[in-house]
XYZ file of N, CA, C and O in Angstrom:
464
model
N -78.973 -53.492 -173.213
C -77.778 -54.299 -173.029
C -78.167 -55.594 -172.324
O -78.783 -55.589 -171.258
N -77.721 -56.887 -173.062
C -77.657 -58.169 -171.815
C -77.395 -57.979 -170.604
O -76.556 -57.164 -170.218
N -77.892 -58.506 -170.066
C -78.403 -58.786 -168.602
C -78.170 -60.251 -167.971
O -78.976 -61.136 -168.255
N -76.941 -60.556 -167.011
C -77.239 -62.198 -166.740
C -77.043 -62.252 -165.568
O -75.957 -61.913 -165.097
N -78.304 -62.801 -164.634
C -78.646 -62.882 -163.241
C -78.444 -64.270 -162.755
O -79.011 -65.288 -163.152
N -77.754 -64.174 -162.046
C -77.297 -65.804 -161.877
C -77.835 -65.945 -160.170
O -77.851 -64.980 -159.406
N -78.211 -67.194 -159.828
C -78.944 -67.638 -158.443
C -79.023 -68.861 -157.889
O -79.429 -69.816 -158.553
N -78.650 -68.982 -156.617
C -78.822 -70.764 -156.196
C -77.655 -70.960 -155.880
O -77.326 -71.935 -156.556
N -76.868 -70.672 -155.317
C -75.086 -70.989 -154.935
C -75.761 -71.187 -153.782
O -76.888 -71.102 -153.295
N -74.164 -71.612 -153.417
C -74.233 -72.415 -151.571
C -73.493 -72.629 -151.034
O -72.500 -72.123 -151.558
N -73.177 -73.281 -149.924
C -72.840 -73.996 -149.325
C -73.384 -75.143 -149.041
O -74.434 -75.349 -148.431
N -72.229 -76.319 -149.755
C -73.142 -77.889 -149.534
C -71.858 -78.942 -149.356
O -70.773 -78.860 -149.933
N -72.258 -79.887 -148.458
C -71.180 -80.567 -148.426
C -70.765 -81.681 -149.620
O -71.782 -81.885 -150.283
N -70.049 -82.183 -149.943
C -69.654 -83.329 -151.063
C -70.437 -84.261 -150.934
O -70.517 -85.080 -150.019
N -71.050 -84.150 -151.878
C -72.165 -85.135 -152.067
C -73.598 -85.041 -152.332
O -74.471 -85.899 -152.464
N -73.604 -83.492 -152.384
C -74.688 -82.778 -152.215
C -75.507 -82.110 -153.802
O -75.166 -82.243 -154.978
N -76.528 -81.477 -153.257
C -76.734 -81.134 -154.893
C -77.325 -79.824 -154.663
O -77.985 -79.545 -153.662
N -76.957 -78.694 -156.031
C -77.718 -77.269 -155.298
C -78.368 -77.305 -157.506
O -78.016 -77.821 -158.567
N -79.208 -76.572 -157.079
C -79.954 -75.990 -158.688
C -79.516 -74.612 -158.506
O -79.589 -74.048 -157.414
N -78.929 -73.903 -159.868
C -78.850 -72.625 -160.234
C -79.497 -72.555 -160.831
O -79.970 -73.591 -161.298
N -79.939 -71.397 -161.211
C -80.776 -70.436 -162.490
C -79.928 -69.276 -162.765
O -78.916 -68.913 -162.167
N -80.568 -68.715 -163.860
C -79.863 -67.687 -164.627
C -81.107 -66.614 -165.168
O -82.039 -67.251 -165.657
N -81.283 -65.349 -165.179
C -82.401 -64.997 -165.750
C -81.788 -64.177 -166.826
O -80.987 -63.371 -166.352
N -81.860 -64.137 -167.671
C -81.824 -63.086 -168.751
C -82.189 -62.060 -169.772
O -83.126 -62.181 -170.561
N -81.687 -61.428 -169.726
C -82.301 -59.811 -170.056
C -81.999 -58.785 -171.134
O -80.873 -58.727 -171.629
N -82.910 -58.033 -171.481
C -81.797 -57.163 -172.768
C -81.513 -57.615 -174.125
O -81.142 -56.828 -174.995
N -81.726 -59.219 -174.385
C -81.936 -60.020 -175.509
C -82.642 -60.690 -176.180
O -83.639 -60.935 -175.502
N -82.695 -61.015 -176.869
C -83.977 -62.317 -177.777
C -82.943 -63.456 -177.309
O -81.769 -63.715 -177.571
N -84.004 -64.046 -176.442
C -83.173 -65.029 -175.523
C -83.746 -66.563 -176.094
O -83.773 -67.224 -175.056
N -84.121 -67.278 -176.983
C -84.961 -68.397 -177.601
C -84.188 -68.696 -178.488
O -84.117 -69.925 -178.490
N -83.210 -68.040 -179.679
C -82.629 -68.738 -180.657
C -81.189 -68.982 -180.294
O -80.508 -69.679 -181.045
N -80.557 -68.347 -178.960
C -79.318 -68.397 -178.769
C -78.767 -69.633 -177.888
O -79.422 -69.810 -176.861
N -77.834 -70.404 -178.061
C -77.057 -70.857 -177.310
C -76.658 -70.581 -175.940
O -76.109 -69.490 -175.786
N -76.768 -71.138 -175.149
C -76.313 -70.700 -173.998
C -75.960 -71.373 -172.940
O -76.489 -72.462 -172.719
N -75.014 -70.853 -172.104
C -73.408 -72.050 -171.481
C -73.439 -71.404 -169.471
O -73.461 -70.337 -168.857
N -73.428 -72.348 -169.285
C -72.756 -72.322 -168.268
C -71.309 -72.741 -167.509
O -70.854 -73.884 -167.543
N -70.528 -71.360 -166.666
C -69.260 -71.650 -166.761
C -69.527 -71.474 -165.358
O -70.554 -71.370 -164.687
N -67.742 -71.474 -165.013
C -67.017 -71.259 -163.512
C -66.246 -70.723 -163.557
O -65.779 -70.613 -164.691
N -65.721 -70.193 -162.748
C -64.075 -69.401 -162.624
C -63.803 -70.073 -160.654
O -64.395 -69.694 -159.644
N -63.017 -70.831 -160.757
C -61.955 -71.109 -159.580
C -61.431 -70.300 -159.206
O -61.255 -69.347 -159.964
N -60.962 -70.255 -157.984
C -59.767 -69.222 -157.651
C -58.390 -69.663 -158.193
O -57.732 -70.701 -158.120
N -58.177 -68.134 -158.917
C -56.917 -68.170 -159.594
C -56.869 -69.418 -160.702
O -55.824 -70.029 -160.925
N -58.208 -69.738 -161.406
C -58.099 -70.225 -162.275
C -58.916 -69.633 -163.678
O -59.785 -68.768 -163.569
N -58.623 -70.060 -164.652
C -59.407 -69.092 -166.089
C -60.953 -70.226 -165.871
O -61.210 -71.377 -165.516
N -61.685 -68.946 -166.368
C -62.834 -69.172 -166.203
C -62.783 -70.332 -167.655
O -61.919 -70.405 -168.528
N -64.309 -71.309 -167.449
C -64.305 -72.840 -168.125
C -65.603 -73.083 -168.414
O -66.514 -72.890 -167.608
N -65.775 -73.576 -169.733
C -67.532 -73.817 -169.730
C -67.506 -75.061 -169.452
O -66.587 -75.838 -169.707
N -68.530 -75.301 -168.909
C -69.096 -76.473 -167.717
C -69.954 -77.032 -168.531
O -69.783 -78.250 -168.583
N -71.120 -76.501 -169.429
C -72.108 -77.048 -170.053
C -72.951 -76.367 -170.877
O -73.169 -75.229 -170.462
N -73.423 -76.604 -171.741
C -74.229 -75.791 -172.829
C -75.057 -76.776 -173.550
O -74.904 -77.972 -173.798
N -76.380 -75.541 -173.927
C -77.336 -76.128 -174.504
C -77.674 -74.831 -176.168
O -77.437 -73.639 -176.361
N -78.239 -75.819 -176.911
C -78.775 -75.181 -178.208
C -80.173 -74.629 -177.787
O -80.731 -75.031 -176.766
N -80.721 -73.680 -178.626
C -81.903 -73.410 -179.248
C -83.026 -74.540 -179.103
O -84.108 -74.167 -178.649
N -82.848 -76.081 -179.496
C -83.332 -77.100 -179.487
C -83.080 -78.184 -178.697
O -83.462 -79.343 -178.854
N -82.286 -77.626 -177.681
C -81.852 -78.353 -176.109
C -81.319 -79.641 -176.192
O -81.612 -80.740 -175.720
N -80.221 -79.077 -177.121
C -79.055 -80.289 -177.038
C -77.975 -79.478 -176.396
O -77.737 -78.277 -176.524
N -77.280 -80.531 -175.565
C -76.851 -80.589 -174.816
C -75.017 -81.002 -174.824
O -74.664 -81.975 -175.490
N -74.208 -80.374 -174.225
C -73.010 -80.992 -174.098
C -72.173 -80.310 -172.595
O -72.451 -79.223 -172.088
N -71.189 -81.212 -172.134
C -70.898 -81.407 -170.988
C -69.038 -81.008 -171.099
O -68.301 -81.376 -172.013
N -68.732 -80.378 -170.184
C -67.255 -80.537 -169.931
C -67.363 -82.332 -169.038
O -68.310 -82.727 -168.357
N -66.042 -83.115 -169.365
C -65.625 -83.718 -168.854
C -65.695 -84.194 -167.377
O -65.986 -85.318 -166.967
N -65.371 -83.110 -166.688
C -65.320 -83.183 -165.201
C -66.623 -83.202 -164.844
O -66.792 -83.834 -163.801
N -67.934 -82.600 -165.467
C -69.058 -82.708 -164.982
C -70.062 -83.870 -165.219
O -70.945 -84.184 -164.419
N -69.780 -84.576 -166.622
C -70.736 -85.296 -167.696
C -71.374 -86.106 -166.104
O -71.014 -85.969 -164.935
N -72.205 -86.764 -166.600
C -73.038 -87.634 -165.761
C -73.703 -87.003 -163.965
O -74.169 -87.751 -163.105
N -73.532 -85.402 -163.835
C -73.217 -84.995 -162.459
C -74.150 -83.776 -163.103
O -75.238 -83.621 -162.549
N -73.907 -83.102 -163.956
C -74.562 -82.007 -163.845
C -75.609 -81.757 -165.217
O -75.352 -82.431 -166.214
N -76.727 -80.843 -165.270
C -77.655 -81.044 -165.977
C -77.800 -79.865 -166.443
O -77.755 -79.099 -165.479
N -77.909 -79.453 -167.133
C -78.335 -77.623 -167.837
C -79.597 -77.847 -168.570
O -79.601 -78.826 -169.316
N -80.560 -77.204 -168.510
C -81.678 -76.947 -169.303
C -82.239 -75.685 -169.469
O -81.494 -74.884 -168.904
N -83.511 -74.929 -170.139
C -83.584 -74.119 -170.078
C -85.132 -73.371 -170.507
O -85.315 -73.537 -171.713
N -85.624 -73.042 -170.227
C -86.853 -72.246 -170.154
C -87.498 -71.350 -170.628
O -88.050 -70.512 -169.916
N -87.579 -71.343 -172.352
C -87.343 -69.679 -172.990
C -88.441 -69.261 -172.918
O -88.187 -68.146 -173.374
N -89.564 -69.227 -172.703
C -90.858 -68.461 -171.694
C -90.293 -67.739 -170.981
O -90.235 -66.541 -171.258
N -89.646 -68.303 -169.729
C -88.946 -67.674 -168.712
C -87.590 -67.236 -168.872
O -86.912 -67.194 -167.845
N -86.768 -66.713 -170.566
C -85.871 -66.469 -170.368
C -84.572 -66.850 -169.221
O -83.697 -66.177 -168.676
N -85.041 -68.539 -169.188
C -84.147 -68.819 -168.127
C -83.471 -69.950 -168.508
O -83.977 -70.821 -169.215
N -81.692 -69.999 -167.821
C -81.291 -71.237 -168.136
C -80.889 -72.105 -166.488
O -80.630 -71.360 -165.543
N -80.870 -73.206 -166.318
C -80.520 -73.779 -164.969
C -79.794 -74.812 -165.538
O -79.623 -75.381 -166.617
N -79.228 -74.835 -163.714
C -77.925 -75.948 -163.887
C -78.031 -77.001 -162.708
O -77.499 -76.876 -161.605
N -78.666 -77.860 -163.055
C -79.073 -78.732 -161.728
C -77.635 -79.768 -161.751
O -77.271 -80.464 -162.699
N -77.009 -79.638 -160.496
C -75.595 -80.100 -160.125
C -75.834 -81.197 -158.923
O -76.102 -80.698 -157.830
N -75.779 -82.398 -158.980
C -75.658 -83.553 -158.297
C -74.024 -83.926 -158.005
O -73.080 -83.340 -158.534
N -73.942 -84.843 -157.209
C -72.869 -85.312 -156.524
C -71.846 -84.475 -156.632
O -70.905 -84.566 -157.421
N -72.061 -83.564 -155.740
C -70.673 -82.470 -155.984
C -69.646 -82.783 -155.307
O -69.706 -83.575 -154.366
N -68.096 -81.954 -155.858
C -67.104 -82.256 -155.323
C -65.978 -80.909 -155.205
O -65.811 -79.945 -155.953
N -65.348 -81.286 -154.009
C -64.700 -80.466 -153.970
C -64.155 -79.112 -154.820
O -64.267 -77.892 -154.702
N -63.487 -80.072 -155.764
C -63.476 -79.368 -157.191
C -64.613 -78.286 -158.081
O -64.388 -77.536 -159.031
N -65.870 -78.566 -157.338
C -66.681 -77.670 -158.409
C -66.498 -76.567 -157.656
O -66.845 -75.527 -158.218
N -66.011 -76.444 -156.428
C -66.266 -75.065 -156.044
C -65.769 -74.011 -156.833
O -64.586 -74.219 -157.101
N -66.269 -72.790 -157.390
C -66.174 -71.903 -158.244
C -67.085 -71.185 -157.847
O -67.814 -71.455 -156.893
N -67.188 -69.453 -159.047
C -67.940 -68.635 -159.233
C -68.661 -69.124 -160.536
O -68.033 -68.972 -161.584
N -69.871 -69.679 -160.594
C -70.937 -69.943 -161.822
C -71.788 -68.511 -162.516
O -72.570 -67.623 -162.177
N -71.097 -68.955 -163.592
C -71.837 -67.868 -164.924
C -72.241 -68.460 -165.739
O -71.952 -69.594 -166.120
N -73.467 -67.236 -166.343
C -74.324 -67.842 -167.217
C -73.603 -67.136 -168.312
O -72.741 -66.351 -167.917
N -73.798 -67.262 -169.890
C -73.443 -66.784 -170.429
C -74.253 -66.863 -171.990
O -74.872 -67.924 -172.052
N -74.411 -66.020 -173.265
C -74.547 -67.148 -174.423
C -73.342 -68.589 -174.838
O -72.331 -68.861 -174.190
N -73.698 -69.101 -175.715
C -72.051 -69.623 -175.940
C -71.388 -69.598 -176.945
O -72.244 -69.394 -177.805
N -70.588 -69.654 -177.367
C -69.693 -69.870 -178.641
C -69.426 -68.302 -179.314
O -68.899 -67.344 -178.750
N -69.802 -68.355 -180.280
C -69.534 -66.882 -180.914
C -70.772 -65.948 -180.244
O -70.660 -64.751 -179.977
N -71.557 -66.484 -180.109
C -72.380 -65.297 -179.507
C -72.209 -64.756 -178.257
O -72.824 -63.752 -177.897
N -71.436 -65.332 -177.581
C -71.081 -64.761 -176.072
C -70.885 -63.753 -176.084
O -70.135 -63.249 -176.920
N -71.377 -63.208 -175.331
C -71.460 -62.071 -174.662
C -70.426 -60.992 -174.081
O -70.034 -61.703 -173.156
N -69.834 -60.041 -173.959
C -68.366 -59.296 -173.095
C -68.967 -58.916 -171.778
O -68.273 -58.791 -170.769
N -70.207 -58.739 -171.796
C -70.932 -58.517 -170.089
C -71.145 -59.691 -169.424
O -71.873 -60.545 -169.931
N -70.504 -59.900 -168.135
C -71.082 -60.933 -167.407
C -72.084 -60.267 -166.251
O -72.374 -59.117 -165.924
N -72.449 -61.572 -165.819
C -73.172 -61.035 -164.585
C -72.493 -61.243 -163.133
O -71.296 -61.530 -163.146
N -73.048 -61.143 -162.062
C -72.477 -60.877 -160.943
C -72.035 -62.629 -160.441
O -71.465 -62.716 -159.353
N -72.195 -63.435 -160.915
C -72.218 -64.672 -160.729
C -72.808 -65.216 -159.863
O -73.757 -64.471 -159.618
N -72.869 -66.359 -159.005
C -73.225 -66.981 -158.051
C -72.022 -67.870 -157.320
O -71.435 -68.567 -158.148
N -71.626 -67.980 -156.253
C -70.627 -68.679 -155.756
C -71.128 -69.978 -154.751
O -71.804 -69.782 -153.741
N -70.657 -71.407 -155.223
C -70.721 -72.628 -154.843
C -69.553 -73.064 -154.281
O -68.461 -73.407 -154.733
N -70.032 -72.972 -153.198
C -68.913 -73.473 -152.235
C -68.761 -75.605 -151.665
O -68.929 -76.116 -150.557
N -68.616 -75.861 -152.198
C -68.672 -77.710 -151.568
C -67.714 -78.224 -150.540
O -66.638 -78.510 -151.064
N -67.746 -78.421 -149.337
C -66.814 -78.327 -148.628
C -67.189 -78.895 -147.032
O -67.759 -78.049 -146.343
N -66.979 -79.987 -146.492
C -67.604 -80.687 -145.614
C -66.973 -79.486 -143.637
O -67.382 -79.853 -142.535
């Protein structure tokens, strides 16, 4: 069964920058898509950013120019390097596949707290 290990949350004040990773497990992790989301409190969880097989790239809105996803398929890994943060990003960050291949298992997430 997939496996998604998520790592690198924090506490950072606005303005700050933290790197997540994601490790993944249980799959042929190189041809799939794969997204990184959030869930707010008391809000529906949101993909933040995703990359292809061939590391293209696309951005939610609120993040474009701020946050970076790439990914590592040696290391079955995807990261989310997050610059100038804001209030607003604070959430629970998940890794996930994306689109139709997503996954129904999440992982335990990681929680980013931004908050002076």
């Amino acid at each position: 069964q997939v496996q998604f290990v998520e790592s690198g949350g924090g506490l950072v004040q606005p303005g700050g920058s933290l790197r997540l990773s994601c490790v993944v497990s249980g799959t042929i992790f190189g041809p799939y898509p794969m997204g990184w989301y959030r869930q707010a409190a008391g809000k529906q969880r949101e993909l933040v950013a995703s990359i292809t097989s061939g590391g293209n790239t696309k951005y939610a809105d609120s993040v474009k120019g701020r946050f970076t996803i790439s990914r590592d398929n040696a290391k079955n890994t995807v990261y989310l390097q997050m610059n100038t943060l804001k209030p607003e990003d604070t959430a629970v960050y998940y890794c996930n596949k994306d689109g139709v291949y997503r996954s129904s298992s999440w992982g335990q997430g990681t929680q980013v707290t931004v908050s002076s």
